[in-house]
Coordinates of C-alpha atoms and ligand atoms in Angstrom, one line a residue:
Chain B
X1 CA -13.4 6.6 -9.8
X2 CA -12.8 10.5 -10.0
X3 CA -15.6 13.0 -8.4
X4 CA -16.6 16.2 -9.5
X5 CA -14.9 18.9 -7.5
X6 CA -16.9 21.5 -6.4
X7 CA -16.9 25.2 -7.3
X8 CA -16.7 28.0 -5.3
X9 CA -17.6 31.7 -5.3
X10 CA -17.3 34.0 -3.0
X11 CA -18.5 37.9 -3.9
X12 CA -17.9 40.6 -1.1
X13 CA -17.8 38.3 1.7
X14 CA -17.2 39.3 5.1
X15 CA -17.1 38.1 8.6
X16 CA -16.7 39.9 11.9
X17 CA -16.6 38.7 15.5
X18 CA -18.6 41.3 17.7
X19 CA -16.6 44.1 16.5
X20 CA -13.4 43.1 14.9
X21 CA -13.4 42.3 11.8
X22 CA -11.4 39.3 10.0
X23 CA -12.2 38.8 6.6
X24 CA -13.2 41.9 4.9
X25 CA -14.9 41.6 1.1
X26 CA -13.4 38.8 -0.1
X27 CA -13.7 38.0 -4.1
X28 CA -12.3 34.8 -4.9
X29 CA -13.4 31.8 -7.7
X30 CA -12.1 28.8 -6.9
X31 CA -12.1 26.0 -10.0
X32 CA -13.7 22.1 -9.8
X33 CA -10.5 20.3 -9.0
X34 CA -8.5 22.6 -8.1
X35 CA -5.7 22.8 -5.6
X36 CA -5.7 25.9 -3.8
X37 CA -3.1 26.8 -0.7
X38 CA -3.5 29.4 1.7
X39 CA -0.7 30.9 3.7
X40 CA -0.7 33.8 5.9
X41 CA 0.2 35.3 8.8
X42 CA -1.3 33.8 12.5
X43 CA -4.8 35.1 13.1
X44 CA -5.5 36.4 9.9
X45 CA -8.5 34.4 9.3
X46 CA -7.3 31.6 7.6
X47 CA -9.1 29.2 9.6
X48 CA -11.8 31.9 9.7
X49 CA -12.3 31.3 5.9
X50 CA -12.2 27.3 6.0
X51 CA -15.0 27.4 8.2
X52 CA -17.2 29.5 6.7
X53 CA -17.0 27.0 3.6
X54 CA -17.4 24.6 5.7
X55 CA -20.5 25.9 6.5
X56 CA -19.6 25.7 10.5
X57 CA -19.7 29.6 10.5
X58 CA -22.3 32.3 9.1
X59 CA -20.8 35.0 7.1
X60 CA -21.2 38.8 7.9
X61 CA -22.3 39.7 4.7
X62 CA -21.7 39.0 1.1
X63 CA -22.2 35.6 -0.7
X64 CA -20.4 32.0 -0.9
X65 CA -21.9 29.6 -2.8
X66 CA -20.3 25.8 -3.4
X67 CA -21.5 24.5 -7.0
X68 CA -24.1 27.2 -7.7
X69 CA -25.9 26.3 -4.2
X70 CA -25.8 28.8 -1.3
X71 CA -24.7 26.7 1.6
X72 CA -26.5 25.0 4.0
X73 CA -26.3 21.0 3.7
X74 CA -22.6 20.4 3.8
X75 CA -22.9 16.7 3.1
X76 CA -20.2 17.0 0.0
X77 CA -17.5 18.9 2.3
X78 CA -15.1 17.6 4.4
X79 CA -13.2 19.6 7.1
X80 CA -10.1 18.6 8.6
X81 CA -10.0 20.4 12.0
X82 CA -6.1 22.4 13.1
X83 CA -6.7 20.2 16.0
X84 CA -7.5 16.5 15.4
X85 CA -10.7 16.4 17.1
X86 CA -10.9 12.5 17.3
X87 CA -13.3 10.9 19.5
X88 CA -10.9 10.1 22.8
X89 CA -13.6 7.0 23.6
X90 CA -13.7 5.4 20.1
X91 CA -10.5 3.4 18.3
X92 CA -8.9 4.4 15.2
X93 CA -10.7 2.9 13.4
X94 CA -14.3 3.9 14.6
X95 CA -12.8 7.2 14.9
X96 CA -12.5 7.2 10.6
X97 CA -16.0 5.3 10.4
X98 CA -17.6 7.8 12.1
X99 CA -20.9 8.6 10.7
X100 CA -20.9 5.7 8.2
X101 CA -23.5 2.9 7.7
X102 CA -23.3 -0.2 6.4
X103 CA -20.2 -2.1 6.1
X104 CA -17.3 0.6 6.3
X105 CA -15.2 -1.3 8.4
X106 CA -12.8 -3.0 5.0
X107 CA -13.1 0.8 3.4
X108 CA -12.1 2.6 6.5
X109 CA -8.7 0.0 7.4
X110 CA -7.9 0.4 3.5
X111 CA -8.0 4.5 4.1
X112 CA -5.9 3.9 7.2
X113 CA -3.4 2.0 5.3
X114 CA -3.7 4.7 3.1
X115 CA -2.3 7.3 5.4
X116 CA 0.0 4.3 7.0
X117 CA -1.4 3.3 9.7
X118 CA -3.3 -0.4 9.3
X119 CA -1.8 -1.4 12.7
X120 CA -3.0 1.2 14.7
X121 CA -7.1 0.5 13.8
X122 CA -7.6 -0.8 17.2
X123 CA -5.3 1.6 19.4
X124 CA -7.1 4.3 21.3
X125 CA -6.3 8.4 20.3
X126 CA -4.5 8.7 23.3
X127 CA -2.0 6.0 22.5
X128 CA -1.3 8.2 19.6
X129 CA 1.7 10.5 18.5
X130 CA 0.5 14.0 17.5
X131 CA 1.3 13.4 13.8
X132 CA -0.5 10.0 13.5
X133 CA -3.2 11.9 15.5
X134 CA -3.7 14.1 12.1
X135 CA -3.4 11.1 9.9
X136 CA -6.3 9.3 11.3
X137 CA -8.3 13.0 11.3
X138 CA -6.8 13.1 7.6
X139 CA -8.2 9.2 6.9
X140 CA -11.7 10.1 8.7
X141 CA -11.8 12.9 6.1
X142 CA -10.8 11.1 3.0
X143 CA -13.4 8.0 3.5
X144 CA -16.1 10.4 2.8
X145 CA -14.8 10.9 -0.3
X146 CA -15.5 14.9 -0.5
X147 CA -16.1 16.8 -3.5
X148 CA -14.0 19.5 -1.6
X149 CA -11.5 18.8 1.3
X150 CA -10.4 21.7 3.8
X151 CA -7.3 21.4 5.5
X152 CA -6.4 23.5 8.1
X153 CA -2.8 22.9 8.8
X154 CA -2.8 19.1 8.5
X155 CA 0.5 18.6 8.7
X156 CA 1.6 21.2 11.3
X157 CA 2.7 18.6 14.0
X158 CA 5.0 16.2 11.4
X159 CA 8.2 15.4 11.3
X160 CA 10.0 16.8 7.8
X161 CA 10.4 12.9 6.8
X162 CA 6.3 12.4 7.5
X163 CA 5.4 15.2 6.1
X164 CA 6.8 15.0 2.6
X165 CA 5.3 11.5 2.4
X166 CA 2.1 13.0 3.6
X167 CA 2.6 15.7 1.4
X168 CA 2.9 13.4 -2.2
X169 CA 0.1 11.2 -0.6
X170 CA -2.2 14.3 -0.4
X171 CA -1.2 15.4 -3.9
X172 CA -2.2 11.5 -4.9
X173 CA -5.2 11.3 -3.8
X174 CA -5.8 14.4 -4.7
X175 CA -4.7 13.8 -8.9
X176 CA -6.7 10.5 -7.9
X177 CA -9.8 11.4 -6.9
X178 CA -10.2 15.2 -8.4
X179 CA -11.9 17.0 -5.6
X180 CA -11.3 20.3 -4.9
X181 CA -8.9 21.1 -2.0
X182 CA -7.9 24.3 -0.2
X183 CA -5.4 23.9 1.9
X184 CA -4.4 26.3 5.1
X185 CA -0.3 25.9 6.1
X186 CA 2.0 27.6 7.1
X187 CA 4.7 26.2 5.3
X188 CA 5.0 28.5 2.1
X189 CA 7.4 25.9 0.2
X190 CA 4.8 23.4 1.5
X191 CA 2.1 25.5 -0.3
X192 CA 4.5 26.1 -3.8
X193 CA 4.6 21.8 -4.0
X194 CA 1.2 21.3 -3.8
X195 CA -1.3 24.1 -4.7
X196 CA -2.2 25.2 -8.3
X197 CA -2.9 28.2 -7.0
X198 CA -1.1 30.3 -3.5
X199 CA -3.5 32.7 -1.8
X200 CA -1.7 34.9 0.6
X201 CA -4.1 36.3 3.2
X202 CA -3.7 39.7 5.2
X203 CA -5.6 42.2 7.1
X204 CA -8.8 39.8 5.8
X205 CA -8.5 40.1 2.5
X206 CA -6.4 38.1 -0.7
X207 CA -3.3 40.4 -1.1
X208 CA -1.9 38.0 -3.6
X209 CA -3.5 35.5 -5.5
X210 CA -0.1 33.4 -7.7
X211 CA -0.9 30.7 -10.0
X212 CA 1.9 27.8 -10.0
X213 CA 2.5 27.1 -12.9
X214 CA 5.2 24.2 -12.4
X215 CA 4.5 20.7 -13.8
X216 CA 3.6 17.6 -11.0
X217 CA 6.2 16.2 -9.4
X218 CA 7.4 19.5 -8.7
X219 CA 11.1 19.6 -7.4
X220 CA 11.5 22.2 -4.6
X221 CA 15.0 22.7 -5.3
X222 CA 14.3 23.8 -8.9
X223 CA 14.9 27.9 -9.1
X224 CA 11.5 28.4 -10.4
X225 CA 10.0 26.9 -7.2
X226 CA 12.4 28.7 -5.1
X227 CA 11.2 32.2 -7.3
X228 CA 7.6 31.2 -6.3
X229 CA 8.6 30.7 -2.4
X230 CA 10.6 33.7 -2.2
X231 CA 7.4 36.0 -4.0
X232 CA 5.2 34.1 -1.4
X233 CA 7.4 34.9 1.7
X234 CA 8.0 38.8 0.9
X235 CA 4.3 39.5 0.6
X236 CA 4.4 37.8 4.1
X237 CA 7.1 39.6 5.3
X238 CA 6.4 42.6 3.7
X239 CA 2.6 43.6 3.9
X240 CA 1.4 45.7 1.2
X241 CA 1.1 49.3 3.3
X242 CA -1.2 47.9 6.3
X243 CA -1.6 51.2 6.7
X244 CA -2.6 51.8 2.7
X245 CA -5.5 49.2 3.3
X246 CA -6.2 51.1 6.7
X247 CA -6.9 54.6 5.1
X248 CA -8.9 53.1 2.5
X249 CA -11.0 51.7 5.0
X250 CA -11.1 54.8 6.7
X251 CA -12.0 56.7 4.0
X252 CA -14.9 54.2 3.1
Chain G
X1 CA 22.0 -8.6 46.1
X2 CA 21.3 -11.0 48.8
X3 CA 18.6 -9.2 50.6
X4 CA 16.5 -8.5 47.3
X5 CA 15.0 -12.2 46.4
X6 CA 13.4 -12.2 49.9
X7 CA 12.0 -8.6 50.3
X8 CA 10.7 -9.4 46.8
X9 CA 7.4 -11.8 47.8
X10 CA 7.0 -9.8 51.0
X11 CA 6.4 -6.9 48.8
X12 CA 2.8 -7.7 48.1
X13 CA 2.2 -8.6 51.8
X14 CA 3.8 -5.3 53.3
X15 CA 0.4 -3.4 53.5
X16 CA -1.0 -6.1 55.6
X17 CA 1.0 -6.1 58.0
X18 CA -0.1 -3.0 60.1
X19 CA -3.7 -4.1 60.5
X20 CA -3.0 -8.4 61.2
X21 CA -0.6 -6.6 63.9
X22 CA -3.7 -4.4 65.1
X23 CA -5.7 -7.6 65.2
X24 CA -3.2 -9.0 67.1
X25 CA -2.8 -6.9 69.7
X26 CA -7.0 -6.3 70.2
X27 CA -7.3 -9.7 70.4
X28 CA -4.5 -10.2 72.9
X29 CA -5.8 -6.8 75.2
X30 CA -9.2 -8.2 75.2
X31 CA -7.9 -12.0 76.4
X32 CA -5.9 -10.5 78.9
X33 CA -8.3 -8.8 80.3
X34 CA -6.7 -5.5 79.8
X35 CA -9.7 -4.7 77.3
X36 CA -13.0 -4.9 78.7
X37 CA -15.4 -7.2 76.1
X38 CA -17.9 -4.7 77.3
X39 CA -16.5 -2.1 75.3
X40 CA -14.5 -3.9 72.7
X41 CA -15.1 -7.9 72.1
X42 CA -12.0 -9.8 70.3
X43 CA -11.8 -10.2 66.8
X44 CA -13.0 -14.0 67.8
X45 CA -16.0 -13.2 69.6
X46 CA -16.8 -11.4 66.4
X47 CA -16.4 -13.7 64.1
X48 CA -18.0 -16.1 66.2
X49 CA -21.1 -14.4 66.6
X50 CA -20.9 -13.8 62.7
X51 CA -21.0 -17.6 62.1
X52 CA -23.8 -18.2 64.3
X53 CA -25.8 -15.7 62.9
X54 CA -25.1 -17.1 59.5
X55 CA -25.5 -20.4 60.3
X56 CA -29.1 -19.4 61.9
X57 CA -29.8 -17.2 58.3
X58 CA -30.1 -14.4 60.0
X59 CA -27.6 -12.5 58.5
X60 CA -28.1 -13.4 54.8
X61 CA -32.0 -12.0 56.1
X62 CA -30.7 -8.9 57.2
X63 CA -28.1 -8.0 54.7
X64 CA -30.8 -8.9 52.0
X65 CA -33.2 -6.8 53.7
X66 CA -30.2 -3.6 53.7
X67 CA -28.9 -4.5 50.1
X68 CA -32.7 -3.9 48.7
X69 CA -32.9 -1.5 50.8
X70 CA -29.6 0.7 49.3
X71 CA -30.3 -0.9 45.5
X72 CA -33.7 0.4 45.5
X73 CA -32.8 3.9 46.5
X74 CA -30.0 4.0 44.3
X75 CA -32.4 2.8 41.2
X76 CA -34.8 5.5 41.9
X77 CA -32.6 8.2 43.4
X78 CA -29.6 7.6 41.0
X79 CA -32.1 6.9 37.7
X80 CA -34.2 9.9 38.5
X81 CA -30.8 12.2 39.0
X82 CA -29.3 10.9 35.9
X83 CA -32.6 11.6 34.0
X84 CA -33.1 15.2 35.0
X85 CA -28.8 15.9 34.6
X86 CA -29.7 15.0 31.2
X87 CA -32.6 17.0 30.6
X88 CA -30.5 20.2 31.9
X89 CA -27.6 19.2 30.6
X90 CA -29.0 18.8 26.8
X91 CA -31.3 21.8 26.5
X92 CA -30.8 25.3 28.2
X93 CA -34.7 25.2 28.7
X94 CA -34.2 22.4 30.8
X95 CA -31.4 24.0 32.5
X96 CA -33.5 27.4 33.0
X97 CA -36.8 25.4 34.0
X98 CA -34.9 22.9 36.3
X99 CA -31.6 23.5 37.4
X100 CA -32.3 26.4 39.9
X101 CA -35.0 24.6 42.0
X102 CA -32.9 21.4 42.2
X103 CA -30.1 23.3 43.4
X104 CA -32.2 25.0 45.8
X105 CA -33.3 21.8 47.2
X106 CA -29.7 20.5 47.1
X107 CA -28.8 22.3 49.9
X108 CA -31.4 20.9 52.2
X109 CA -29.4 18.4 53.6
X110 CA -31.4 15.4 53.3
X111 CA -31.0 13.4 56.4
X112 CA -32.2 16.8 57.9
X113 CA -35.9 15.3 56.6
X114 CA -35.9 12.3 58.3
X115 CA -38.1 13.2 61.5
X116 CA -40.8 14.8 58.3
X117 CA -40.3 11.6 56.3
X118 CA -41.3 9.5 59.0
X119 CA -44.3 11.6 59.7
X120 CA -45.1 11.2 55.9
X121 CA -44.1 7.2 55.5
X122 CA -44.0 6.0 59.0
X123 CA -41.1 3.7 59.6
X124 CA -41.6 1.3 56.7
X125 CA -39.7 0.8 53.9
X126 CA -40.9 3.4 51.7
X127 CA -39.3 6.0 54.3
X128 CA -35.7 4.4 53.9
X129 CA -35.8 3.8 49.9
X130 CA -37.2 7.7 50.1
X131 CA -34.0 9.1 51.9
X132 CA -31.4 7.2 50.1
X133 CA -33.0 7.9 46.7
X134 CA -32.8 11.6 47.9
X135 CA -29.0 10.9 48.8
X136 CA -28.4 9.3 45.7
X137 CA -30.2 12.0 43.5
X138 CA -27.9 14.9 44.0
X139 CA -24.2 14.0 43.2
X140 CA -25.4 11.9 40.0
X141 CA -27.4 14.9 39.1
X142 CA -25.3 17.3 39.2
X143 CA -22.2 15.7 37.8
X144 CA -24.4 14.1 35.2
X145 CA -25.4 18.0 34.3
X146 CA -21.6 19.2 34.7
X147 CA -20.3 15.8 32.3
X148 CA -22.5 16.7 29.5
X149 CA -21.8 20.6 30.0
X150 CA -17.7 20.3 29.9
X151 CA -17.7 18.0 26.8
X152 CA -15.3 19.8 24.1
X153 CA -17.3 22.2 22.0
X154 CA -15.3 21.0 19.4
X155 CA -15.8 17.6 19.8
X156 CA -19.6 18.3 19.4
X157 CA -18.9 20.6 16.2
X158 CA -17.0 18.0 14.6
X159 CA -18.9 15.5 15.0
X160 CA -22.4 17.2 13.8
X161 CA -20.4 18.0 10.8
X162 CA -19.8 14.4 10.0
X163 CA -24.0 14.1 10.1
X164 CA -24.1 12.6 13.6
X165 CA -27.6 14.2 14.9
X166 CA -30.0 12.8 17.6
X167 CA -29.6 9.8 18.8
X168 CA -26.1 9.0 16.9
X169 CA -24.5 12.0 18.3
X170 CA -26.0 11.5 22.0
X171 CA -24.7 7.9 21.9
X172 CA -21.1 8.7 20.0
X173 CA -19.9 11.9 21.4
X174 CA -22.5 13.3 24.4
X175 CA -22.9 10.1 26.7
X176 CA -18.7 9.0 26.3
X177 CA -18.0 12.2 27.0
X178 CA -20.0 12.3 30.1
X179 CA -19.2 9.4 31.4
X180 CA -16.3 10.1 33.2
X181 CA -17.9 12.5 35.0
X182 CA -21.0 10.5 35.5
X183 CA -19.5 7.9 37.0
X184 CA -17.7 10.4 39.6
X185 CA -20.8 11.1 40.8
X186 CA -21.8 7.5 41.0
X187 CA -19.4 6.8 43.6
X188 CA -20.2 9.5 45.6
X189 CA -23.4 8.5 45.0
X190 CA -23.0 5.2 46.6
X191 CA -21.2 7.0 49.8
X192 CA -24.2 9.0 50.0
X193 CA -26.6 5.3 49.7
X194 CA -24.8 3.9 52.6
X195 CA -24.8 6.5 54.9
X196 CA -28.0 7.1 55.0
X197 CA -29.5 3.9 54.9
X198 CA -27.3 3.6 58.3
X199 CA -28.6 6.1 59.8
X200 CA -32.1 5.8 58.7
X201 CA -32.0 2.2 59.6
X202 CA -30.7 2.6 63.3
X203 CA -32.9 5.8 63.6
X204 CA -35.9 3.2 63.3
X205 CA -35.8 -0.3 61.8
X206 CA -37.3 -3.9 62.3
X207 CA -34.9 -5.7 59.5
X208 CA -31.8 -4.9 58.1
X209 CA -28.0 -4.2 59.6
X210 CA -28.9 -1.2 61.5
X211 CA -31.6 -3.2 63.4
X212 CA -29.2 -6.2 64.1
X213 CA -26.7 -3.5 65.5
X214 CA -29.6 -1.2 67.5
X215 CA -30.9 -4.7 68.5
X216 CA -27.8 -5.8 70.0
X217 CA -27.1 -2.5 71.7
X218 CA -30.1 -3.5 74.0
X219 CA -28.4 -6.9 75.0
X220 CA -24.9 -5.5 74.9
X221 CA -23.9 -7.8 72.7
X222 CA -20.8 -5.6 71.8
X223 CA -19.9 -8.2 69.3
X224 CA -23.0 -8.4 67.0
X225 CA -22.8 -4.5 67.2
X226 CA -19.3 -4.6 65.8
X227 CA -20.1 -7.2 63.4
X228 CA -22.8 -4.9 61.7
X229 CA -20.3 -1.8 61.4
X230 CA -17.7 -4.3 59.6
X231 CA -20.4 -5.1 57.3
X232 CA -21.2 -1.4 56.4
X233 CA -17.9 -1.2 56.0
X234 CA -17.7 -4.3 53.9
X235 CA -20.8 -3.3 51.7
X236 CA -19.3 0.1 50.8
X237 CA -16.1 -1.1 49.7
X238 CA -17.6 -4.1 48.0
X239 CA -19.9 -1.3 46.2
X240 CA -16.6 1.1 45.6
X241 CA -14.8 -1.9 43.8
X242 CA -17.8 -2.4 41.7
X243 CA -17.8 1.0 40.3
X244 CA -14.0 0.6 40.3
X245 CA -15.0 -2.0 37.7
X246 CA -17.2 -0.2 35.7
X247 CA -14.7 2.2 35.0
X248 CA -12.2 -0.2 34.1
X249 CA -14.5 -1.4 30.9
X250 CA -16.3 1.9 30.3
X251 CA -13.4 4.2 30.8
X252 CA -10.7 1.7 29.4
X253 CA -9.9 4.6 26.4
X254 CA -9.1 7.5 29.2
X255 CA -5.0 7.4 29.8
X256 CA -6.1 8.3 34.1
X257 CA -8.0 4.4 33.9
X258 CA -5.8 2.7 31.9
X259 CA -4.0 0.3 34.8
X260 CA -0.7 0.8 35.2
X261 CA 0.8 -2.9 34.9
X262 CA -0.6 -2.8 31.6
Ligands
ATP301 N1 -15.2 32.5 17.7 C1 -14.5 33.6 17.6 N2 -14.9 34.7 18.4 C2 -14.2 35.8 18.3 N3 -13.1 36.0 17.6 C3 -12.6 35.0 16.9 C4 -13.3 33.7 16.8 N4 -12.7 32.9 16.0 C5 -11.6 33.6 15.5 N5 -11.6 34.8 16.0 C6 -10.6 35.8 15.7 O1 -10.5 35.9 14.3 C7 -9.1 36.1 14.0 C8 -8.7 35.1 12.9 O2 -8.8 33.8 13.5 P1 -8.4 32.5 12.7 O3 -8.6 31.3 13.6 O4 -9.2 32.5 11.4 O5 -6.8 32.7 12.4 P2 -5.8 31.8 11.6 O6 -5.4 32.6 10.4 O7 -6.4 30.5 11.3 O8 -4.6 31.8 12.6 P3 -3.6 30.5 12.8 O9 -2.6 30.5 11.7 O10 -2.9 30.9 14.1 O11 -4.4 29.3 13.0 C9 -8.3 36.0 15.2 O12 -7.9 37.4 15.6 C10 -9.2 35.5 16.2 O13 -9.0 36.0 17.5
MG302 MG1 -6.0 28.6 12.1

């Protein structure tokens, strides 16, 4: 039961809050099925970005279109929120049914088992831990079934031991099912396991853009991956002249 | 330890100790003599004169009469609150058209009106359910408005982006989140309901509690007159549990409801 993934352009896009901007002309083509990860430092419009394909934000200028359609019904997209955002008043499992008709209920306690958590369908959010909080947001994403999933840091509040089983069930579903995923983290091996393609985002625009070429399962320990995590990390670490991208601006 | 087993079932019966002792002691100044039954009758003499006037059906009358009284208000007062808090609460046109003049009124205090209402209605019924539906009104109002207002933005953006519109997302995400704060204002509400049917209905009255008291003031029967303030007293708290109640089902998801044995 594999979906078609959706595509994405975006030519020249932009987005600016009053007067400051955050993501400044972006170019970027994103594949059906593909895997893409973005890391980047805090506040450089990462979640900025996921929203605006999500369709939750307008963009400044330029163009985004998901599968040749300029957005505006968002039925195919799923986000999942950096904070959960479940409904405090509804139980797990209404929380992952949310929006459905019909008869969800069997669909939405198999997506819970999914994500490991059958016997917590009738607990309340607030008798949740942070990280099973995310699962069930994670579960409420995946019964939809998206063409394209946006994750924004869905595995921020694991433990390491959660959060590599997370990790291979999000690359499962994933191989499963075909969609399209960007993913925002933090974690830059995080991003090396799972993407087939590492955006690194600064000063609002793509400053590197690194295919990954390794074959599924990948082993982290392998030299190759730890090549790719130490690229990732020194274009973090290491902006490309700030100041280079300033004058140009300037001189624009 | 020895002493433990035996301070363990006096536990639960440690708060009532103070007032049985309070009891006690009226009861005894007032059979003594020391007490005049003029100003204070003994717990006895109240109950007594509670029997007989419940074994005459008297005072299943009144407290019918009162309780219709107070319910009715509430209904009109509470229902008419909750409806406008939702209409300013949902649309900023509502809250431009509306919110300013109710506020405005707000500060009239309402029992303020009773000398004009009784001009307007007389000293019938309508005039009571009028001043405890205009109790009533305000805190439901406003903390209806203020529920609906401090729901999480987020919350609301999530859910319209799982396709709850309308109806769906008033009744999944809007009225819970509310609720809480709605049913704040329902127990202040209910404050509100008793006080002024108390002093609307000893202000001028020819059924109901405040009569029986105002009634008994003019044959000094001390006892009767006590007997209706323990039957305010008893109303409010019976009216405070039942809210008590409501948020114990409706609230049962919010950690600050859960009950703590549990
Ligand atoms: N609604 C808003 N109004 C004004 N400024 C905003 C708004 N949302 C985001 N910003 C600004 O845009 C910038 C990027 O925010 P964004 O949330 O996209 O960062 P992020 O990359 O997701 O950071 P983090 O890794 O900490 O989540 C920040 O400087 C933030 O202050
Ligand atoms: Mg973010």
């Amino acid at each position: 039961m594999s979906i078609q993934g959706s595509r994405i352009h975006l030519r020249q896009l932009s987005k600016q809050f009053q007067q400051t901007p955050v993501l400044q002309q972006i170019d970027l083509d994103i594949q059906a099925g593909e895997f893409i990860a973005i890391v980047g430092r805090s506040g450089c419009g990462k979640s900025t970005l996921l929203r605006l394909l999500a369709g939750l934000e307008q963009s400044s200028s330029g163009l985004l279109s998901i599968d040749g359609k300029a957005l505006g019904e968002v039925g195919q997209t799923r986000l999942m929120f950096q904070d959960d955002r479940l409904l405090p008043w509804k139980t797990v499992l209404d929380n992952v049914g949310l929006g459905l008709k019909g008869a969800w209920q069997d669909r939405a306690r198999q997506v819970l088992a999914e994500v490991g958590l059958s016997e917590k369908a009738k607990a309340w959010p607030a008798q949740l831990s942070g990280g099973q909080r995310q699962r069930v947001a994670l579960a409420r994403a995946l019964i939809h079934q998206p063409h394209l999933l946006l994750l924004d840091e869905p595995l921020g509040a694991l433990d390491a031991l959660t959060r590599l089983e997370m990790q291979s069930l999000i690359e499962r579903i994933w191989q499963e099912h075909q969609f399209t995923v960007v993913l925002v983290t933090h974690d830059v091996p995080e991003a090396v396991q799972l993407a087939d393609r590492v955006l690194v985002l600064e000063a609002g625009q793509v400053a590197l853009d690194l295919p990954i070429t390794l074959t599924r399962s990948r082993d982290m320990a392998s030299p190759e991956a730890v090549q790719y995590s130490a690229q990732i990390l020194q274009k973090i670490l290491r902006p490309t002249s700030v100041t280079g991208l300033h004058q140009s601006r300037l001189a624009s | 330890m020895h002493n433990s087993s035996r301070t363990h079932w006096l536990q639960p019966l440690l708060p009532w100790l103070v007032p049985l002792l309070l009891i006690a002691l009226w009861q005894w100044s007032v059979s003594s003599g020391w007490l005049s039954n003029r100003v204070l009758p003994a717990p006895s003499a109240v109950l007594k004169a509670g029997w007989e006037l419940l074994s005459s059906g008297q005072l299943i009358h009144h407290l019918g009469v009162s309780f219709q009284r107070a319910a009715l208000g509430f209904v009109i007062g509470g229902g008419l609150g909750l409806a406008l808090g939702l209409i300013t609460g949902l649309s900023r046109w509502g809250e431009s058209l509306i919110d300013s003049s109710v506020q405005m009124i707000r500060n009239v205090p309402h029992l303020a009106l009773i000398p004009l209402v009784i001009i307007w209605f007389g000293i019938d019924e309508t005039a009571k359910v009028f001043l405890v539906a205009l109790g009533t009104l305000f805190p439901i109002y406003l903390n209806t408005f203020h529920g609906i207002r401090q729901i999480d933005s987020g919350l609301r953006e999530m859910a319209q982006s799982y396709g709850l519109t309308g109806w769906a997302l008033f009744r999944d995400v809007i009225l819970p989140g509310a609720l809480p704060s709605i049913l704040v204002g329902v127990r202040f509400a209910l404050g509100f309901m008793w006080l002024t049917l108390i002093v609307a209905e000893t202000i001028s009255a020819r059924e109901g509690i405040g009569y029986l008291a105002m009634d008994a003031r003019e044959f000094l029967r001390t006892d009767v007159v006590v007997l209706a303030i323990l039957l305010y007293a008893l109303l409010g708290k019976l009216a405070d549990v039942l809210v008590r109640l409501l948020e114990r089902v409706w609230l049962r998801w919010h950690p600050a409801y859960v009950r703590s044995s549990s």
